[in-house]
Amino acid sequence: MRTISIAALAAVLAAVVALAVVRPGAAHGSAAPSDRTITVTGTATARGTPDTAVFTFGVDTDGATAKSTLAANAAQMRRVIVALVGTGIARADIQTQNVSVYPRRTDSGAVEGYSVSGSVIATVRRLARAGAAVDAAVAAGANETSGPKFDRASRSELTQRVLREAFADARTRAETLAKEAGASLGDVRRIEQAEAPQPVPVGVYAEALTARTPIEPGTQQVQATVSVTFGLAG
C-alpha cells in the first residue's frame, strides 16, 4: 500500500508540473493582443466674438506733500469712477487696482515733492459703450489708460466645445490607423490635454463703433490639443 501511494503521488505531481509548463504559454498568447495600443493627437479650433472688455484707468498726481498729493489723486479718481458709472458700467465691475505714494528726489537725493498713482480696472459688458467709457474716463482726468482685454462671458462653453472636437479628431485618426493595421479600436486607455486652451485674438472684423474712440472686438480663437491612447483589438 505504501508503494502504491508513492507512485500515485508521483503521478499527480508530474501532472501538476506539466500543467504549470503549459499554462504560462497559453496565458501569454491570450494577453498579448490586449496590450496593443495606439496613441494619437487630435486638434480643434473654434472662434467666438468677445462680449466683454477690460480696461485699466489711472491717474498720476504730483504735489508738495504726501498727504495733499494723495488727497488730490483720490478726488481725481473719484471723478473718473463717477464718469465710468455714468456710461453704464456697474460699480461691481469697477475695482481698485493700485494706490501708491512715493517721493520725488533731486539729483542730490533731497525730497522735492511726492507722486501718487491710482488706478481702477473696469469691465465693460456692453461693448457698444466701450469707446464712450474711455472718452469719459479721460475727460474726467484719467491720464493713464490701457486695454482693452477682450473676453467672453461664456468662454467655458467654447472651451468645452473645442475639447470635444479635439477628442473626436483623435478618435477619427486612431480609427483610420487601426484599420490600416488590420485591427479595430478598443477602449480609451489614457487622455492628456497638451495645454489649457486660451482665447487668442484673430483680427478685427466688427464694424466700427459710434464712440469717438473706436473699440472693435473682432473675434477670438480657442484651440485645443489632446493626446489619446486607445486599445487595439483584432
PDB file of C-alpha atoms in Angstrom:
ATOM      1  CA  MET A   1       0.000   0.000   0.000  1.00  0.00           C
ATOM      2  CA  ARG A   2       2.861   2.329   0.824  1.00  0.00           C
ATOM      3  CA  THR A   3       4.458   1.774  -2.648  1.00  0.00           C
ATOM      4  CA  ILE A   4       1.175   2.395  -4.462  1.00  0.00           C
ATOM      5  CA  SER A   5       0.608   5.675  -2.562  1.00  0.00           C
ATOM      6  CA  ILE A   6       4.068   6.962  -3.504  1.00  0.00           C
ATOM      7  CA  ALA A   7       3.513   6.116  -7.178  1.00  0.00           C
ATOM      8  CA  ALA A   8       0.136   7.784  -7.207  1.00  0.00           C
ATOM      9  CA  LEU A   9       1.589  10.901  -5.589  1.00  0.00           C
ATOM     10  CA  ALA A  10       4.383  10.972  -8.151  1.00  0.00           C
ATOM     11  CA  ALA A  11       1.850  10.791 -10.980  1.00  0.00           C
ATOM     12  CA  VAL A  12      -0.155  13.682  -9.508  1.00  0.00           C
ATOM     13  CA  LEU A  13       2.976  15.835  -9.129  1.00  0.00           C
ATOM     14  CA  ALA A  14       4.001  15.095 -12.717  1.00  0.00           C
ATOM     15  CA  ALA A  15       0.575  16.208 -13.973  1.00  0.00           C
ATOM     16  CA  VAL A  16       0.774  19.435 -11.957  1.00  0.00           C
ATOM     17  CA  VAL A  17       4.228  20.237 -13.333  1.00  0.00           C
ATOM     18  CA  ALA A  18       3.056  19.555 -16.891  1.00  0.00           C
ATOM     19  CA  LEU A  19       0.049  21.843 -16.397  1.00  0.00           C
ATOM     20  CA  ALA A  20       2.272  24.593 -14.973  1.00  0.00           C
ATOM     21  CA  VAL A  21       4.520  24.369 -18.024  1.00  0.00           C
ATOM     22  CA  VAL A  22       1.639  24.586 -20.490  1.00  0.00           C
ATOM     23  CA  ARG A  23      -0.428  27.346 -18.825  1.00  0.00           C
ATOM     24  CA  PRO A  24       2.110  30.228 -18.942  1.00  0.00           C
ATOM     25  CA  GLY A  25       2.483  29.891 -22.701  1.00  0.00           C
ATOM     26  CA  ALA A  26      -1.287  29.878 -23.235  1.00  0.00           C
ATOM     27  CA  ALA A  27      -1.791  32.856 -20.898  1.00  0.00           C
ATOM     28  CA  HIS A  28       0.910  34.846 -22.661  1.00  0.00           C
ATOM     29  CA  GLY A  29      -0.639  34.188 -26.032  1.00  0.00           C
ATOM     30  CA  SER A  30      -4.096  35.384 -24.965  1.00  0.00           C
ATOM     31  CA  ALA A  31      -2.865  38.528 -23.162  1.00  0.00           C
ATOM     32  CA  ALA A  32      -0.670  39.871 -25.955  1.00  0.00           C
ATOM     33  CA  PRO A  33      -3.449  41.339 -28.140  1.00  0.00           C
ATOM     34  CA  SER A  34      -4.933  43.329 -25.222  1.00  0.00           C
ATOM     35  CA  ASP A  35      -1.588  45.024 -24.670  1.00  0.00           C
ATOM     36  CA  ARG A  36      -1.592  46.580 -28.139  1.00  0.00           C
ATOM     37  CA  THR A  37      -2.313  50.324 -28.098  1.00  0.00           C
ATOM     38  CA  ILE A  38      -2.227  53.314 -30.375  1.00  0.00           C
ATOM     39  CA  THR A  39      -1.637  56.910 -29.310  1.00  0.00           C
ATOM     40  CA  VAL A  40      -2.814  59.794 -31.479  1.00  0.00           C
ATOM     41  CA  THR A  41      -3.103  63.559 -31.187  1.00  0.00           C
ATOM     42  CA  GLY A  42      -6.282  65.430 -32.025  1.00  0.00           C
ATOM     43  CA  THR A  43      -6.674  69.165 -32.503  1.00  0.00           C
ATOM     44  CA  ALA A  44      -9.598  71.531 -32.958  1.00  0.00           C
ATOM     45  CA  THR A  45     -10.180  75.252 -33.291  1.00  0.00           C
ATOM     46  CA  ALA A  46     -13.263  77.321 -32.537  1.00  0.00           C
ATOM     47  CA  ARG A  47     -13.981  81.017 -32.893  1.00  0.00           C
ATOM     48  CA  GLY A  48     -16.266  83.320 -30.992  1.00  0.00           C
ATOM     49  CA  THR A  49     -16.984  87.026 -30.669  1.00  0.00           C
ATOM     50  CA  PRO A  50     -15.922  88.660 -27.371  1.00  0.00           C
ATOM     51  CA  ASP A  51     -18.702  90.210 -25.326  1.00  0.00           C
ATOM     52  CA  THR A  52     -16.713  91.938 -22.553  1.00  0.00           C
ATOM     53  CA  ALA A  53     -13.748  94.294 -22.475  1.00  0.00           C
ATOM     54  CA  VAL A  54     -11.486  95.110 -19.520  1.00  0.00           C
ATOM     55  CA  PHE A  55      -9.702  98.465 -19.236  1.00  0.00           C
ATOM     56  CA  THR A  56      -7.357  99.990 -16.688  1.00  0.00           C
ATOM     57  CA  PHE A  57      -7.733 103.703 -15.967  1.00  0.00           C
ATOM     58  CA  GLY A  58      -5.225 105.547 -13.831  1.00  0.00           C
ATOM     59  CA  VAL A  59      -4.338 108.984 -12.502  1.00  0.00           C
ATOM     60  CA  ASP A  60      -0.828 110.234 -11.699  1.00  0.00           C
ATOM     61  CA  THR A  61      -0.630 113.262  -9.433  1.00  0.00           C
ATOM     62  CA  ASP A  62       2.348 115.328  -8.248  1.00  0.00           C
ATOM     63  CA  GLY A  63       2.354 117.542  -5.170  1.00  0.00           C
ATOM     64  CA  ALA A  64       4.378 119.101  -2.406  1.00  0.00           C
ATOM     65  CA  THR A  65       3.377 116.734   0.429  1.00  0.00           C
ATOM     66  CA  ALA A  66       2.312 113.129   0.561  1.00  0.00           C
ATOM     67  CA  LYS A  67      -0.971 113.977   2.274  1.00  0.00           C
ATOM     68  CA  SER A  68      -2.057 116.708  -0.096  1.00  0.00           C
ATOM     69  CA  THR A  69      -0.967 114.756  -3.180  1.00  0.00           C
ATOM     70  CA  LEU A  70      -2.866 111.666  -2.034  1.00  0.00           C
ATOM     71  CA  ALA A  71      -5.986 113.735  -1.409  1.00  0.00           C
ATOM     72  CA  ALA A  72      -5.761 115.341  -4.849  1.00  0.00           C
ATOM     73  CA  ASN A  73      -5.282 111.981  -6.518  1.00  0.00           C
ATOM     74  CA  ALA A  74      -8.228 110.476  -4.610  1.00  0.00           C
ATOM     75  CA  ALA A  75     -10.500 113.330  -5.687  1.00  0.00           C
ATOM     76  CA  GLN A  76      -9.479 112.833  -9.309  1.00  0.00           C
ATOM     77  CA  MET A  77     -10.001 109.080  -9.112  1.00  0.00           C
ATOM     78  CA  ARG A  78     -13.482 109.597  -7.700  1.00  0.00           C
ATOM     79  CA  ARG A  79     -14.331 111.744 -10.706  1.00  0.00           C
ATOM     80  CA  VAL A  80     -13.070 109.022 -13.031  1.00  0.00           C
ATOM     81  CA  ILE A  81     -15.172 106.386 -11.269  1.00  0.00           C
ATOM     82  CA  VAL A  82     -18.291 108.564 -11.408  1.00  0.00           C
ATOM     83  CA  ALA A  83     -17.711 109.115 -15.117  1.00  0.00           C
ATOM     84  CA  LEU A  84     -17.378 105.366 -15.741  1.00  0.00           C
ATOM     85  CA  VAL A  85     -20.581 104.667 -13.832  1.00  0.00           C
ATOM     86  CA  GLY A  86     -22.263 107.330 -15.938  1.00  0.00           C
ATOM     87  CA  THR A  87     -21.517 105.323 -19.086  1.00  0.00           C
ATOM     88  CA  GLY A  88     -23.441 102.336 -17.711  1.00  0.00           C
ATOM     89  CA  ILE A  89     -20.644 100.374 -16.011  1.00  0.00           C
ATOM     90  CA  ALA A  90     -21.839  98.832 -12.751  1.00  0.00           C
ATOM     91  CA  ARG A  91     -19.891  99.684  -9.608  1.00  0.00           C
ATOM     92  CA  ALA A  92     -19.431  95.970  -9.052  1.00  0.00           C
ATOM     93  CA  ASP A  93     -17.420  95.948 -12.294  1.00  0.00           C
ATOM     94  CA  ILE A  94     -15.037  98.686 -11.123  1.00  0.00           C
ATOM     95  CA  GLN A  95     -12.198  97.569  -8.854  1.00  0.00           C
ATOM     96  CA  THR A  96      -9.256  99.483  -7.416  1.00  0.00           C
ATOM     97  CA  GLN A  97      -6.042  98.042  -8.787  1.00  0.00           C
ATOM     98  CA  ASN A  98      -3.342 100.202  -7.271  1.00  0.00           C
ATOM     99  CA  VAL A  99      -2.687 103.139  -4.950  1.00  0.00           C
ATOM    100  CA  SER A 100       0.956 104.110  -4.483  1.00  0.00           C
ATOM    101  CA  VAL A 101       2.758 107.070  -2.891  1.00  0.00           C
ATOM    102  CA  TYR A 102       6.445 107.741  -3.473  1.00  0.00           C
ATOM    103  CA  PRO A 103       8.806 110.699  -3.045  1.00  0.00           C
ATOM    104  CA  ARG A 104      10.347 112.602  -5.921  1.00  0.00           C
ATOM    105  CA  ARG A 105      14.007 113.357  -5.328  1.00  0.00           C
ATOM    106  CA  THR A 106      16.544 115.710  -6.774  1.00  0.00           C
ATOM    107  CA  ASP A 107      19.888 114.554  -8.143  1.00  0.00           C
ATOM    108  CA  SER A 108      21.359 115.084  -4.691  1.00  0.00           C
ATOM    109  CA  GLY A 109      18.739 112.818  -3.112  1.00  0.00           C
ATOM    110  CA  ALA A 110      16.694 115.509  -1.393  1.00  0.00           C
ATOM    111  CA  VAL A 111      12.910 115.107  -1.447  1.00  0.00           C
ATOM    112  CA  GLU A 112      11.360 117.770  -3.663  1.00  0.00           C
ATOM    113  CA  GLY A 113       7.778 116.501  -3.620  1.00  0.00           C
ATOM    114  CA  TYR A 114       5.595 113.445  -3.896  1.00  0.00           C
ATOM    115  CA  SER A 115       3.880 111.492  -6.627  1.00  0.00           C
ATOM    116  CA  VAL A 116       0.736 109.410  -6.214  1.00  0.00           C
ATOM    117  CA  SER A 117      -0.615 106.862  -8.665  1.00  0.00           C
ATOM    118  CA  GLY A 118      -4.090 105.381  -8.505  1.00  0.00           C
ATOM    119  CA  SER A 119      -5.840 103.070 -10.922  1.00  0.00           C
ATOM    120  CA  VAL A 120      -9.005 101.045 -11.340  1.00  0.00           C
ATOM    121  CA  ILE A 121      -9.951  98.097 -13.511  1.00  0.00           C
ATOM    122  CA  ALA A 122     -13.277  98.464 -15.293  1.00  0.00           C
ATOM    123  CA  THR A 123     -15.162  95.665 -17.029  1.00  0.00           C
ATOM    124  CA  VAL A 124     -17.382  96.838 -19.869  1.00  0.00           C
ATOM    125  CA  ARG A 125     -20.135  94.307 -20.533  1.00  0.00           C
ATOM    126  CA  ARG A 126     -21.777  96.239 -23.342  1.00  0.00           C
ATOM    127  CA  LEU A 127     -19.096  96.654 -25.963  1.00  0.00           C
ATOM    128  CA  ALA A 128     -21.054  99.339 -27.764  1.00  0.00           C
ATOM    129  CA  ARG A 129     -20.206 101.582 -24.785  1.00  0.00           C
ATOM    130  CA  ALA A 130     -16.511 100.719 -24.574  1.00  0.00           C
ATOM    131  CA  GLY A 131     -15.319 103.711 -26.553  1.00  0.00           C
ATOM    132  CA  ALA A 132     -17.596 106.034 -24.599  1.00  0.00           C
ATOM    133  CA  ALA A 133     -16.126 104.682 -21.349  1.00  0.00           C
ATOM    134  CA  VAL A 134     -12.605 105.532 -22.495  1.00  0.00           C
ATOM    135  CA  ASP A 135     -13.649 109.030 -23.544  1.00  0.00           C
ATOM    136  CA  ALA A 136     -15.477 109.657 -20.278  1.00  0.00           C
ATOM    137  CA  ALA A 137     -12.592 108.452 -18.108  1.00  0.00           C
ATOM    138  CA  VAL A 138     -10.044 110.612 -19.927  1.00  0.00           C
ATOM    139  CA  ALA A 139     -12.345 113.630 -19.822  1.00  0.00           C
ATOM    140  CA  ALA A 140     -12.710 113.117 -16.051  1.00  0.00           C
ATOM    141  CA  GLY A 141      -8.956 113.224 -15.531  1.00  0.00           C
ATOM    142  CA  ALA A 142      -7.545 109.756 -16.231  1.00  0.00           C
ATOM    143  CA  ASN A 143      -4.075 110.284 -17.679  1.00  0.00           C
ATOM    144  CA  GLU A 144      -3.173 106.607 -17.967  1.00  0.00           C
ATOM    145  CA  THR A 145      -5.258 104.031 -19.813  1.00  0.00           C
ATOM    146  CA  SER A 146      -4.569 100.512 -21.001  1.00  0.00           C
ATOM    147  CA  GLY A 147      -6.628  97.841 -22.693  1.00  0.00           C
ATOM    148  CA  PRO A 148      -8.902  96.538 -23.842  1.00  0.00           C
ATOM    149  CA  LYS A 149      -8.511  92.920 -22.885  1.00  0.00           C
ATOM    150  CA  PHE A 150     -11.363  91.106 -24.577  1.00  0.00           C
ATOM    151  CA  ASP A 151     -13.106  88.052 -23.176  1.00  0.00           C
ATOM    152  CA  ARG A 152     -16.315  86.046 -23.410  1.00  0.00           C
ATOM    153  CA  ALA A 153     -18.709  85.564 -20.522  1.00  0.00           C
ATOM    154  CA  SER A 154     -19.479  82.114 -21.992  1.00  0.00           C
ATOM    155  CA  ARG A 155     -15.853  81.162 -22.694  1.00  0.00           C
ATOM    156  CA  SER A 156     -16.253  77.857 -20.834  1.00  0.00           C
ATOM    157  CA  GLU A 157     -18.847  76.724 -23.395  1.00  0.00           C
ATOM    158  CA  LEU A 158     -16.420  77.477 -26.234  1.00  0.00           C
ATOM    159  CA  THR A 159     -13.640  75.630 -24.408  1.00  0.00           C
ATOM    160  CA  GLN A 160     -15.796  72.551 -23.834  1.00  0.00           C
ATOM    161  CA  ARG A 161     -16.832  72.524 -27.477  1.00  0.00           C
ATOM    162  CA  VAL A 162     -13.274  72.700 -28.772  1.00  0.00           C
ATOM    163  CA  LEU A 163     -12.176  69.909 -26.399  1.00  0.00           C
ATOM    164  CA  ARG A 164     -14.980  67.637 -27.635  1.00  0.00           C
ATOM    165  CA  GLU A 165     -13.994  68.349 -31.234  1.00  0.00           C
ATOM    166  CA  ALA A 166     -10.322  67.654 -30.477  1.00  0.00           C
ATOM    167  CA  PHE A 167     -11.210  64.282 -28.951  1.00  0.00           C
ATOM    168  CA  ALA A 168     -13.406  63.419 -31.946  1.00  0.00           C
ATOM    169  CA  ASP A 169     -10.500  64.293 -34.225  1.00  0.00           C
ATOM    170  CA  ALA A 170      -8.218  61.987 -32.238  1.00  0.00           C
ATOM    171  CA  ARG A 171     -10.705  59.110 -32.475  1.00  0.00           C
ATOM    172  CA  THR A 172     -11.066  59.550 -36.246  1.00  0.00           C
ATOM    173  CA  ARG A 173      -7.290  59.467 -36.707  1.00  0.00           C
ATOM    174  CA  ALA A 174      -6.986  56.393 -34.481  1.00  0.00           C
ATOM    175  CA  GLU A 175      -9.741  54.527 -36.369  1.00  0.00           C
ATOM    176  CA  THR A 176      -8.017  55.211 -39.683  1.00  0.00           C
ATOM    177  CA  LEU A 177      -4.642  53.972 -38.447  1.00  0.00           C
ATOM    178  CA  ALA A 178      -6.134  50.929 -36.736  1.00  0.00           C
ATOM    179  CA  LYS A 179      -7.920  49.948 -39.948  1.00  0.00           C
ATOM    180  CA  GLU A 180      -4.658  50.179 -41.881  1.00  0.00           C
ATOM    181  CA  ALA A 181      -3.072  47.871 -39.312  1.00  0.00           C
ATOM    182  CA  GLY A 182      -5.894  45.336 -39.638  1.00  0.00           C
ATOM    183  CA  ALA A 183      -7.205  45.997 -36.151  1.00  0.00           C
ATOM    184  CA  SER A 184     -10.229  47.637 -34.577  1.00  0.00           C
ATOM    185  CA  LEU A 185     -10.314  50.377 -31.988  1.00  0.00           C
ATOM    186  CA  GLY A 186     -10.817  49.357 -28.383  1.00  0.00           C
ATOM    187  CA  ASP A 187     -11.379  51.295 -25.187  1.00  0.00           C
ATOM    188  CA  VAL A 188      -9.683  54.548 -24.177  1.00  0.00           C
ATOM    189  CA  ARG A 189      -6.604  53.923 -22.032  1.00  0.00           C
ATOM    190  CA  ARG A 190      -5.296  57.436 -21.474  1.00  0.00           C
ATOM    191  CA  ILE A 191      -6.178  61.069 -22.273  1.00  0.00           C
ATOM    192  CA  GLU A 192      -3.805  64.003 -21.932  1.00  0.00           C
ATOM    193  CA  GLN A 193      -4.533  67.634 -22.683  1.00  0.00           C
ATOM    194  CA  ALA A 194      -1.449  69.212 -24.198  1.00  0.00           C
ATOM    195  CA  GLU A 195      -2.199  72.653 -22.792  1.00  0.00           C
ATOM    196  CA  ALA A 196      -5.114  74.612 -21.463  1.00  0.00           C
ATOM    197  CA  PRO A 197      -6.935  76.315 -24.334  1.00  0.00           C
ATOM    198  CA  GLN A 198      -6.773  80.081 -24.142  1.00  0.00           C
ATOM    199  CA  PRO A 199      -8.525  82.628 -26.353  1.00  0.00           C
ATOM    200  CA  VAL A 200      -6.302  84.303 -28.939  1.00  0.00           C
ATOM    201  CA  PRO A 201      -7.263  87.454 -30.858  1.00  0.00           C
ATOM    202  CA  VAL A 202      -7.657  86.697 -34.548  1.00  0.00           C
ATOM    203  CA  GLY A 203      -8.422  90.021 -36.165  1.00  0.00           C
ATOM    204  CA  VAL A 204     -10.842  92.889 -36.305  1.00  0.00           C
ATOM    205  CA  TYR A 205     -13.947  92.078 -38.261  1.00  0.00           C
ATOM    206  CA  ALA A 206     -16.610  94.041 -36.417  1.00  0.00           C
ATOM    207  CA  GLU A 207     -17.943  97.325 -37.705  1.00  0.00           C
ATOM    208  CA  ALA A 208     -16.545 100.478 -36.146  1.00  0.00           C
ATOM    209  CA  LEU A 209     -18.492 101.643 -33.120  1.00  0.00           C
ATOM    210  CA  THR A 210     -20.076 105.065 -32.908  1.00  0.00           C
ATOM    211  CA  ALA A 211     -17.976 106.326 -29.969  1.00  0.00           C
ATOM    212  CA  ARG A 212     -15.282 108.911 -30.560  1.00  0.00           C
ATOM    213  CA  THR A 213     -12.691 106.329 -29.553  1.00  0.00           C
ATOM    214  CA  PRO A 214     -13.408 103.249 -31.689  1.00  0.00           C
ATOM    215  CA  ILE A 215     -13.204  99.891 -29.915  1.00  0.00           C
ATOM    216  CA  GLU A 216     -13.650  96.879 -32.191  1.00  0.00           C
ATOM    217  CA  PRO A 217     -13.959  93.406 -30.611  1.00  0.00           C
ATOM    218  CA  GLY A 218     -13.079  91.300 -33.653  1.00  0.00           C
ATOM    219  CA  THR A 219     -13.076  87.567 -32.918  1.00  0.00           C
ATOM    220  CA  GLN A 220     -11.198  85.210 -30.617  1.00  0.00           C
ATOM    221  CA  GLN A 221      -9.825  81.796 -31.450  1.00  0.00           C
ATOM    222  CA  VAL A 222      -9.609  78.921 -28.992  1.00  0.00           C
ATOM    223  CA  GLN A 223      -7.504  75.888 -29.896  1.00  0.00           C
ATOM    224  CA  ALA A 224      -7.197  72.598 -28.029  1.00  0.00           C
ATOM    225  CA  THR A 225      -4.849  69.641 -28.450  1.00  0.00           C
ATOM    226  CA  VAL A 226      -5.387  66.276 -26.778  1.00  0.00           C
ATOM    227  CA  SER A 227      -3.357  63.073 -26.826  1.00  0.00           C
ATOM    228  CA  VAL A 228      -5.448  59.902 -26.570  1.00  0.00           C
ATOM    229  CA  THR A 229      -4.301  56.297 -26.181  1.00  0.00           C
ATOM    230  CA  PHE A 230      -6.715  53.602 -27.400  1.00  0.00           C
ATOM    231  CA  GLY A 231      -6.512  49.860 -27.012  1.00  0.00           C
ATOM    232  CA  LEU A 232      -6.452  47.739 -30.191  1.00  0.00           C
ATOM    233  CA  ALA A 233      -8.461  44.594 -30.801  1.00  0.00           C
ATOM    234  CA  GLY A 234      -8.186  42.013 -33.559  1.00  0.00           C
TER     235      GLY A 234
END
